[in-house]
Amino acid sequence: MEEETPLIKKEEEDVSLPWKQVIPLVLLQICESFNNSSIFAYVPFLVLDFSQDSSRDTAGTWAGFVSSVVYMGAFCSSYAWGKISDRYGKRPCLLAGTLGTFICCVLFGFSSSLPWAITTRFMAGLLNGNLGVAKAYLGLITNSRNQARAFGLISVAWGCGAMLGSSIGGLTARPAVTWPDTFGPDNLFTKFPYLLPNLITAFVLGSGFTCAYFFLPEPTNIVTLESGDLKEEEEEEELISIWKQPQALLACGAYIQLGFIFILFEETLPLWLTSTVSSGGLDFTPPQIGLVMMQLGAWFLFVQLAFYRYIPETIGVLNTHRFGMLLMIPVVLVTPLVNRLAGDEVWLWVGLCSLGFVQALGDACSFSVMVLVSNSVGPRQFGEANGLGQTGVALVRAMGPAIGGPLFAWSLTNGMSFPFNNWLLFCVQAILLLWLVGYSFFLSPSLNAPKVVTKDIPLQTKTEKDD
């Protein structure tokens, strides 16, 4: 009989993680992040190639739509994926989502027009609800003592995937232009200039699917505890609709708002790097943008592995979330000033790398809000809560580039002075971060720990029950 992952561990167990389940799950999330991030380094150039009416300073308009449409697809399906995973299991949903993304990735590589690129990106979001399902999976196999560390590994996975995806996407896009001697003037990669990075991405996704298929078990998704192990009010509250649980809705709201702010930053950064020096940017090429994304991912990985786990243990998950947002405020306000270093390449990269470290720390800490979402409900609603959060994040992530891209393009061409020039979106992000810090005080300190805490009971899996 197939071995299943234990749902709950005893309170007195140590902080070690169930690595047999965590490792394939983390690898799958690396693949997801790799796919999502690979486009960011070259999407402005994809727009320039497919639209004859765009310039470098106005490419942000269509680049925003191409980037955001994947999240519109996710908005249409994430909540449904969460509900399905609660009923039919986390593993089948993760496998189905990865397979759907694989197919759409290949189709996107064969784009030769904006409508084709937009359609395949939308389908990629529609067929994949893996991030919410993965967080629900983690909630089922961790306890209060290792929860923050486990969710931190999801962030590590996304940091690694972002580092690799963005850099490889930037370095391999338009290979016939970048390496004409190797790829020649007339071949498949000339006709489809963005096929190579997507073939590489498809290979990564295929590898993740294979790993998950053979090594990722299904966690039991029904809580089985002896009578009296849960407080009566906890059992009753878990049956209440998530829409009637204020702290669950507030936690999801915090996650959704943070997602909007960060997609604005993720969308603004490559557009700012691509724009001309005279308009406040750095006039970077795709390989240079790829290197910027790589160092951001490297810093994020360092932060997560070196010391992030000690921050929630010291100040709590909720305060860690606040601390991260406070760090991000100076990051977004200082970023436009790096333009003043454009004449000195050494100091330019020193500035970018220094900002990258602070951004990575702020990013890691602020997204501890994912733990707060899971802690706001009981185990039987993990999939629904995380699906609801991902649905909202998908919506604002769809709105973010659609708003941010055109707004950034307008800020470069409107001829107005500060703060409506190239500073506009950076100032908006700082104001939104400050608002979200205040919003976080509506969240209860009880969200620092899982909603259901087990007592000293024998560990029981579904397999043991059947035996």
Coordinates of C-alpha atoms in Angstrom, one line a residue, residues 27-36 38 98 101-102 105 160-161 164-165 168 197-212:
L27 CA 12.1 21.3 -6.5
L28 CA 8.7 21.6 -8.1
Q29 CA 8.4 25.2 -6.9
I30 CA 11.8 26.0 -8.3
C31 CA 10.5 24.9 -11.7
E32 CA 7.4 27.0 -11.3
S33 CA 9.4 30.1 -10.4
F34 CA 11.8 29.4 -13.2
N35 CA 8.9 29.5 -15.7
N36 CA 7.3 32.6 -14.2
S38 CA 12.2 33.7 -17.4
T98 CA 2.9 21.3 -13.9
T101 CA 2.4 24.8 -17.7
F102 CA 4.8 22.6 -19.6
C105 CA 5.5 27.0 -22.2
C160 CA 16.4 30.1 -6.9
G161 CA 13.9 29.8 -9.7
L164 CA 18.0 31.0 -12.8
G165 CA 14.9 31.7 -14.9
I168 CA 18.7 32.2 -18.5
P197 CA 14.5 30.1 -23.4
N198 CA 11.1 28.4 -23.4
L199 CA 12.5 25.0 -24.6
I200 CA 15.0 25.3 -21.7
T201 CA 12.1 26.2 -19.3
A202 CA 10.0 23.2 -20.7
F203 CA 12.9 20.9 -19.9
V204 CA 13.1 22.2 -16.3
L205 CA 9.3 21.8 -15.9
G206 CA 9.5 18.3 -17.3
S207 CA 12.2 17.4 -14.8
G208 CA 10.1 18.8 -12.0
F209 CA 7.1 16.8 -13.1
T210 CA 9.1 13.6 -13.2
C211 CA 10.6 14.2 -9.7
A212 CA 7.2 14.9 -8.2

